[in-house]
Short mmCIF file of C-alpha atoms in Angstrom, two decimals:
data_model
loop_
_atom_site.label_atom_id
_atom_site.label_comp_id
_atom_site.label_asym_id
_atom_site.label_seq_id
_atom_site.Cartn_x
_atom_site.Cartn_y
_atom_site.Cartn_z
CA MET A 98 92.43 117.53 101.29
CA ASP A 99 89.95 116.74 98.28
CA VAL A 100 89.35 120.54 97.81
CA ALA A 101 92.33 121.53 97.72
CA VAL A 102 93.92 118.65 94.99
CA ARG A 103 90.73 119.97 92.86
CA GLU A 104 91.48 124.05 93.56
CA ALA A 105 95.03 123.36 92.75
CA GLY A 106 94.28 121.53 89.47
CA PHE A 107 96.32 118.58 90.91
CA GLU A 108 94.01 115.92 89.49
CA PRO A 109 93.82 113.38 89.15
CA HIS A 110 94.30 112.71 93.15
CA ILE A 111 95.62 109.66 94.04
CA LYS A 112 94.77 108.39 97.63
CA CYS A 113 96.83 106.73 99.72
CA PHE A 114 96.51 103.32 99.34
CA ALA A 115 97.84 102.18 102.93
CA HIS A 116 95.51 104.45 104.21
CA THR A 117 92.33 102.83 101.93
CA ILE A 118 93.42 98.69 103.77
CA ASN A 119 93.15 100.30 106.62
CA LEU A 120 89.48 102.05 106.09
CA ALA A 121 88.22 98.37 104.60
CA THR A 122 89.73 96.60 107.54
CA GLN A 123 88.44 98.47 110.20
CA ALA A 124 84.90 98.28 108.42
CA GLY A 125 85.28 94.87 108.33
CA LEU A 126 86.65 94.80 112.30
CA GLY A 127 83.52 96.89 112.83
CA VAL A 128 81.35 93.77 112.11
CA ALA A 129 79.23 93.19 115.35
CA HIS A 130 80.38 89.34 115.94
CA VAL A 131 84.23 90.44 115.26
CA ALA A 132 83.92 93.56 117.22
CA ARG A 133 82.54 90.82 120.17
CA LEU A 134 84.89 88.32 119.63
CA LEU A 135 87.80 91.19 119.49
CA GLU A 136 86.47 92.82 123.00
CA ARG A 137 86.97 89.84 124.81
CA VAL A 138 90.30 88.72 123.57
CA ARG A 139 91.19 92.21 124.58
CA ARG A 140 89.30 91.87 128.32
CA VAL A 141 91.85 88.87 128.76
CA THR A 142 95.01 90.73 127.39
CA ALA A 143 93.95 94.29 129.22
CA PHE A 144 93.91 91.66 133.10
CA PHE A 145 97.36 90.04 132.85
CA HIS A 146 98.69 93.58 131.41
CA ARG A 147 97.46 95.22 134.87
CA SER A 148 97.78 92.57 137.29
CA SER A 149 101.29 92.11 138.35
CA THR A 150 100.57 88.44 139.81
CA ALA A 151 98.15 86.94 137.00
CA ALA A 152 102.03 88.15 134.95
CA VAL A 153 103.87 85.86 136.87
CA VAL A 154 101.19 82.95 137.04
CA LEU A 155 101.14 83.22 133.05
CA THR A 156 104.76 83.09 133.13
CA SER A 157 104.58 80.13 134.97
CA LYS A 158 102.42 78.59 132.87
CA GLN A 159 104.21 79.19 129.61
CA LYS A 160 107.48 77.46 131.02
CA LEU A 161 105.34 74.94 132.40
CA LEU A 162 103.78 74.41 128.78
CA GLN A 163 106.75 74.94 127.10
CA LEU A 164 105.79 78.01 124.80
CA PRO A 165 107.61 81.28 124.13
CA PRO A 166 107.71 83.51 126.65
CA HIS A 167 105.51 86.26 125.27
CA LYS A 168 103.90 88.56 127.13
CA LEU A 169 99.86 89.61 125.95
CA ILE A 170 99.59 92.21 123.14
CA MET A 171 97.25 95.16 123.49
CA ASP A 172 95.44 96.37 120.61
CA VAL A 173 95.32 99.77 119.30
CA THR A 174 91.96 101.52 118.00
CA THR A 175 93.86 103.94 115.34
CA ARG A 176 95.79 100.70 114.57
CA TRP A 177 93.58 97.89 112.64
CA ASN A 178 96.89 95.69 112.34
CA SER A 179 97.47 95.99 116.78
CA SER A 180 94.48 93.83 116.41
CA LEU A 181 95.54 91.13 114.13
CA ASP A 182 99.00 91.16 116.49
CA MET A 183 96.38 90.86 119.54
CA LEU A 184 94.80 87.88 117.94
CA VAL A 185 98.04 85.87 116.64
CA ARG A 186 99.45 86.40 120.56
CA TYR A 187 95.93 85.07 121.80
CA LEU A 188 95.96 81.98 119.94
CA GLU A 189 99.80 81.20 119.96
CA GLN A 190 99.38 81.41 124.13
CA GLN A 191 95.72 80.17 124.45
CA ALA A 192 96.69 76.95 126.88
CA ALA A 193 98.86 79.27 128.82
CA ILE A 194 95.94 81.85 129.34
CA ALA A 195 93.31 79.32 129.99
CA ALA A 196 95.42 77.16 132.85
CA ALA A 197 96.89 80.69 134.60
CA LEU A 198 92.64 81.49 134.44
CA THR A 199 92.15 78.39 136.64
CA SER A 200 95.14 78.68 139.06
CA PRO A 201 94.11 79.44 142.37
CA GLU A 202 96.36 82.14 142.60
CA ILE A 203 93.76 84.78 140.25
CA ARG A 204 90.76 82.21 140.66
CA GLN A 205 88.86 84.44 142.64
CA ASN A 206 89.86 88.00 140.57
CA ALA A 207 89.65 86.56 137.12
CA ARG A 208 85.55 85.09 137.99
CA ASN A 209 84.52 88.04 135.30
CA ILE A 210 87.21 86.60 132.70
CA ASP A 211 86.59 83.95 130.32
CA THR A 212 88.62 82.58 128.04
CA LEU A 213 87.43 81.65 124.61
CA ASP A 214 85.71 78.35 123.13
CA THR A 215 86.07 76.35 120.57
CA TYR A 216 83.96 78.00 117.99
CA ASP A 217 85.51 81.59 119.23
CA ILE A 218 88.69 80.18 118.59
CA VAL A 219 88.32 78.59 115.07
CA ASN A 220 86.65 82.19 113.87
CA ALA A 221 89.62 83.85 115.61
CA GLU A 222 91.66 81.66 113.50
CA PHE A 223 89.91 82.57 110.29
CA LEU A 224 90.25 85.79 110.90
CA VAL A 225 93.80 85.34 111.25
CA LYS A 226 94.16 83.64 107.59
CA LEU A 227 92.08 86.03 106.13
CA LEU A 228 93.82 89.36 107.44
CA ASN A 229 96.98 88.18 106.86
CA PRO A 230 96.91 89.11 103.27
CA LEU A 231 96.21 93.01 104.06
CA LYS A 232 98.38 93.07 106.44
CA THR A 233 101.41 91.80 103.65
CA ALA A 234 100.34 94.43 101.44
CA THR A 235 100.61 96.85 103.86
CA THR A 236 104.12 96.40 105.01
CA VAL A 237 105.09 96.00 100.72
CA LEU A 238 103.19 99.68 100.72
CA CYS A 239 105.13 100.75 103.62
CA GLU A 240 108.63 99.80 102.21
CA GLU A 241 110.24 103.22 101.38
CA ASN A 242 112.65 101.58 98.62
CA ARG A 243 109.99 101.63 95.48
CA PRO A 244 106.46 101.83 96.28
CA THR A 245 105.59 103.07 93.24
CA VAL A 246 101.87 103.92 92.30
CA SER A 247 101.72 100.59 90.12
CA LEU A 248 101.02 98.56 93.48
CA ILE A 249 97.24 99.70 93.52
CA VAL A 250 96.17 98.06 90.52
CA PRO A 251 97.95 94.52 91.69
CA LEU A 252 97.33 95.01 95.45
CA LYS A 253 93.87 95.40 95.54
CA ASN A 254 93.09 93.08 93.10
CA MET A 255 94.91 90.31 95.28
CA ILE A 256 92.32 91.78 98.35
CA GLU A 257 89.14 91.58 95.90
CA GLU A 258 89.93 87.99 95.29
CA ASN A 259 90.71 86.98 98.86
CA MET A 260 87.17 88.60 100.03
CA ALA A 261 85.44 86.79 97.23
CA PRO A 262 82.86 84.69 99.27
CA ASN A 263 83.46 81.07 99.57
CA ASP A 264 81.07 78.47 100.73
CA SER A 265 83.50 77.31 103.40
CA ASP A 266 83.29 80.22 105.40
CA SER A 267 81.66 80.76 108.40
CA PRO A 268 78.74 83.12 109.21
CA ILE A 269 81.69 85.66 110.73
CA VAL A 270 84.41 85.32 107.91
CA ALA A 271 81.68 85.65 106.01
CA ASP A 272 80.41 89.05 106.71
CA THR A 273 84.16 89.92 107.19
CA LYS A 274 84.47 89.55 104.25
CA ARG A 275 81.36 91.33 102.35
CA ALA A 276 82.20 94.56 104.55
CA ILE A 277 85.99 94.46 103.41
CA LEU A 278 84.52 94.31 99.73
CA ARG A 279 81.94 97.03 100.04
CA ASN A 280 84.53 98.95 101.43
CA ILE A 281 87.03 98.75 98.89
CA SER A 282 85.37 98.03 95.45
CA GLY A 283 84.42 101.49 95.55
CA ARG A 284 87.45 103.33 95.81
CA TYR A 285 89.40 104.15 92.46
CA SER A 286 87.06 104.27 89.72
CA GLY A 287 87.05 106.43 86.64
CA ASP A 288 89.30 108.18 85.79
CA VAL A 289 91.31 107.33 88.53
CA TYR A 290 91.43 103.89 87.60
CA ASN A 291 92.02 104.29 84.41
CA TYR A 292 95.17 106.37 85.45
CA LEU A 293 96.33 103.40 87.53
CA LEU A 294 96.13 101.12 84.82
CA GLU A 295 98.17 103.10 82.49
CA SER A 296 100.62 103.44 85.58
CA THR A 297 100.49 99.81 86.42
CA VAL A 298 101.24 98.94 82.46
CA LEU A 299 104.24 100.66 82.73
CA ASP A 300 106.08 98.70 85.44
CA PRO A 301 107.55 95.76 83.62
CA ARG A 302 106.73 93.61 86.95
CA PHE A 303 103.06 94.21 85.80
CA GLN A 304 103.17 95.29 82.04
CA SER A 305 100.79 91.93 81.09
CA LEU A 306 98.01 92.84 82.65
CA LEU A 307 96.11 89.32 83.80
CA GLN A 308 93.28 90.29 85.62
CA LEU A 309 92.03 92.63 82.63
CA ASP A 310 90.64 90.84 79.22
CA CYS A 311 92.20 91.62 75.54
CA ASN A 312 90.32 94.57 74.69
CA GLN A 313 90.76 96.11 78.34
CA ARG A 314 94.22 95.67 77.65
CA GLU A 315 94.19 97.18 73.99
CA ALA A 316 92.25 100.36 75.48
CA VAL A 317 95.26 100.99 78.23
CA PHE A 318 97.79 100.45 75.73
CA GLN A 319 96.17 103.28 73.04
CA ARG A 320 95.32 105.68 76.31
CA ILE A 321 99.01 104.80 76.41
CA GLN A 322 100.18 105.96 73.19
CA LYS A 323 98.08 109.02 73.01
CA ARG A 324 99.93 110.35 75.77
CA VAL A 325 103.06 109.74 74.56
CA GLN A 326 102.01 111.69 71.34
CA GLN A 327 101.13 114.76 73.47
CA LEU A 328 104.63 114.58 75.06
CA GLN A 329 106.07 114.43 71.54
CA GLN A 330 103.96 117.28 70.70
CA ASN A 331 104.95 119.17 73.64
CA GLN A 332 107.94 118.43 73.79
CA PRO A 333 109.75 120.49 69.73
CA THR A 334 107.72 123.68 71.06
CA ASP A 335 109.61 123.67 74.36
CA GLU A 336 112.98 122.84 73.03
CA LYS A 337 113.18 125.56 70.55
CA SER A 338 111.97 127.88 72.87
CA MET A 339 114.65 127.19 74.90
CA GLU A 340 116.85 126.96 72.07
CA ARG A 341 116.06 130.84 71.38
CA LYS A 342 116.45 131.76 74.44
CA GLU A 343 119.76 130.56 75.33
CA ASP A 344 121.03 131.82 71.98
CA ALA A 345 119.67 135.03 72.79
CA SER A 346 121.30 135.38 76.09
CA ALA A 347 124.23 133.68 74.55
CA HIS A 348 124.63 136.73 71.89
CA CYS A 349 123.54 139.74 74.50
CA SER A 350 126.21 138.57 76.86
CA THR A 351 129.29 138.02 74.22
CA HIS A 352 128.13 140.49 71.75
CA GLY A 353 125.71 143.14 73.61
CA GLY A 354 128.07 145.93 72.80
CA GLU A 355 128.93 145.21 69.07
CA GLY A 356 125.25 144.41 68.40
CA ALA A 357 124.10 147.77 69.20
CA LEU A 358 126.98 149.88 67.32
CA GLU A 359 126.39 147.65 63.88
CA ALA A 360 122.95 148.59 65.13
CA GLU A 361 123.12 152.16 64.62
CA GLY A 362 125.73 152.00 62.05
CA GLY A 363 123.28 149.85 59.66
CA ALA A 364 126.09 147.19 59.21
CA GLU A 365 124.20 143.68 58.72
CA SER A 366 124.95 140.73 60.33
CA GLU A 367 127.00 137.68 58.49
CA GLU A 368 125.03 134.57 57.99
CA GLU A 369 126.73 131.82 57.66
CA PRO A 370 126.12 129.64 54.22
CA ALA A 371 123.60 126.99 53.92
CA SER A 372 125.33 123.09 53.88
CA LYS A 373 125.85 121.99 50.43
CA LYS A 374 124.47 118.34 49.78
CA THR A 375 127.10 116.07 49.13
CA ALA A 376 126.84 113.43 45.89
CA LEU A 377 125.42 110.85 47.79
CA GLU A 378 123.00 112.97 49.45
CA ASP A 379 121.73 114.45 45.68
CA LEU A 380 121.71 110.78 44.43
CA LEU A 381 119.85 108.58 47.06
CA GLY A 382 119.12 111.68 49.16
CA ASP A 383 114.86 111.23 48.65
CA SER A 384 114.72 107.09 48.88
CA PHE A 385 116.93 106.83 52.05
CA SER A 386 116.28 110.88 54.28
CA LYS A 387 112.82 109.63 54.80
CA THR A 388 112.14 109.90 58.63
CA GLU A 389 109.44 107.55 60.42
CA GLN A 390 106.23 109.28 61.29
CA PRO A 391 106.45 109.87 65.05
CA SER A 392 102.77 107.61 65.15
CA LYS A 393 104.37 104.53 63.65
CA GLY A 394 107.31 104.61 65.79
CA ILE A 395 105.39 104.71 69.17
CA GLU A 396 103.57 102.06 67.48
CA ARG A 397 106.40 100.12 66.93
CA GLU A 398 108.01 100.99 70.22
CA THR A 399 104.97 100.13 72.72
CA GLU A 400 104.67 96.47 71.27
CA LEU A 401 108.28 96.16 71.39
CA TYR A 402 107.69 96.91 75.19
CA ARG A 403 104.76 94.65 75.04
CA ARG A 404 107.28 91.45 73.79
CA GLU A 405 109.01 92.09 76.57
CA ALA A 406 109.09 89.29 79.52
CA SER A 407 107.77 90.40 82.99
CA ILE A 408 110.94 90.81 85.33
CA PRO A 409 110.90 89.50 88.52
CA LEU A 410 108.53 90.94 91.56
CA SER A 411 111.73 91.76 93.78
CA CYS A 412 113.24 93.94 90.77
CA CYS A 413 113.19 97.35 90.79
CA PRO A 414 111.11 98.81 88.09
CA LEU A 415 112.87 102.14 88.57
CA THR A 416 116.22 100.87 87.53
CA TRP A 417 114.65 98.67 84.55
CA TRP A 418 113.65 102.00 83.15
CA ARG A 419 116.90 103.43 84.02
CA GLU A 420 118.88 100.57 82.39
CA ASN A 421 116.30 100.37 79.18
CA SER A 422 115.68 104.46 78.53
CA SER A 423 118.16 104.45 75.65
CA LYS A 424 115.62 101.49 74.02
CA TYR A 425 112.60 103.04 74.93
CA PRO A 426 113.46 107.13 73.85
CA LEU A 427 109.68 108.16 73.37
CA LEU A 428 108.26 105.46 76.27
CA SER A 429 110.86 106.49 79.18
CA PRO A 430 109.71 110.05 79.37
CA LEU A 431 106.23 109.58 79.88
CA VAL A 432 107.00 106.25 82.48
CA LYS A 433 108.99 109.53 84.81
CA GLU A 434 105.70 111.50 85.10
CA TYR A 435 103.90 108.13 86.32
CA LEU A 436 106.01 105.96 88.05
CA SER A 437 107.25 109.05 90.16
CA ILE A 438 104.22 109.10 92.45
CA PRO A 439 104.01 107.11 95.35
CA ALA A 440 100.98 104.56 96.35
CA THR A 441 101.31 105.71 99.85
CA SER A 442 101.59 109.12 101.83
CA VAL A 443 103.79 106.60 104.22
CA PRO A 444 107.12 107.71 103.68
CA SER A 445 106.38 111.08 103.46
CA GLU A 446 104.87 111.13 107.16
CA ARG A 447 107.90 109.52 108.06
CA VAL A 448 110.13 112.72 107.58
CA PHE A 449 108.03 114.47 109.67
CA SER A 450 108.42 111.71 112.55
CA THR A 451 112.62 112.25 111.59
CA ALA A 452 112.00 116.06 112.51
CA GLY A 453 110.12 115.26 115.83
CA ASP A 454 112.90 113.40 116.41
CA ILE A 455 115.59 115.35 115.82
CA VAL A 456 114.50 119.00 117.50
CA THR A 457 113.75 117.96 120.94
CA ALA A 458 113.63 120.20 123.99
CA GLN A 459 117.33 119.17 124.64
CA ARG A 460 118.05 120.42 120.70
CA SER A 461 115.14 123.01 120.45
CA GLN A 462 118.17 126.01 119.15
CA LEU A 463 118.75 123.95 116.23
CA LEU A 464 119.14 125.89 113.29
CA PRO A 465 116.30 125.48 110.87
CA GLU A 466 118.92 124.83 107.53
CA ASN A 467 120.63 122.90 110.24
CA VAL A 468 117.35 120.60 110.78
CA ASP A 469 116.97 120.36 107.16
CA MET A 470 120.30 118.52 106.59
CA LEU A 471 120.45 116.39 109.60
CA ILE A 472 116.68 115.13 107.90
CA PHE A 473 118.20 114.70 104.62
CA LEU A 474 121.15 112.88 106.09
CA LYS A 475 119.35 110.64 108.06
CA LYS A 476 116.58 110.12 104.98
CA ASN A 477 119.52 109.41 102.43
CA MET A 478 122.60 108.30 103.82
CA THR A 479 123.02 104.94 104.29
CA ILE A 480 125.70 103.00 106.76
CA SER A 481 127.12 99.95 105.94
#
């Protein structure tokens, strides 16, 4: 994927942040002490999944101890959050599990299965507390409504702050933090990180950039102003060329025959006379008709945007910019370029899953255009 993006010239390459979180968390779960702890929990869970007698005994102990009648969760190696769910469920049912493993009905078959001791339980609770913010960040990214690229920098900073070492950390928690922090800190650097900062500052939820100092914030806004100037320089040329094309096509379609005859006969095309200045324009035109320099307009608009109060985190930045695009005519075209990039590839991957649910063995004769329409309706039509 990296080579394809580089060869196609689609730089910078913003990698899926949900996948980045998954890689960092997998590195943390791969720490030797954590791996051994998960393996012990996995063996207990597999025993109750495999033995119907043990499952019945566990259910009876849950009723006796007034615990929720939940089944134990077995994790999947490709999904780190399933390991977290397995730990959470084990901690919830640890009293019922211990009682079931010591019951006469299954004690003979559970001789090689041991429960976690107090030290392991404490470490499991710390791990759950440590990994919960990562799961919440993954949930935020997997929402299909507005996972804009501006979320990456705030979420990455939140993860790095949570993974900072603490004197009260146990050795297993400290090792897990270091592994996660080492994995995620080296990602999104250089030009890619600058691009992400520019995307973040254009999000009205995060435009204050509190994680940066004053000089760094000024540098980001300076780059934003340069990008707006580049867009302004390219926009007039494109508009003029489009106008010339439209005028030429309109002239050929409406006056094609007449134009050819006039060219043969040497007739000259009539031109409209230039409009005369009014008396007021003649007297005060030099004083009041001066246009503002583009750079001054960009600076003024940027300062106005920086004074805006941050919108709540629950609000949609795309909706805010749609409502305020007339207030910021220079910045809003740049926003479309930045905030149109998703922070994760999860929504697009779900489209493939939807296609797999639609094209089944019983519906294998669907025409491609019908499949396209069904997918479009599924992903865009909301039923109230």
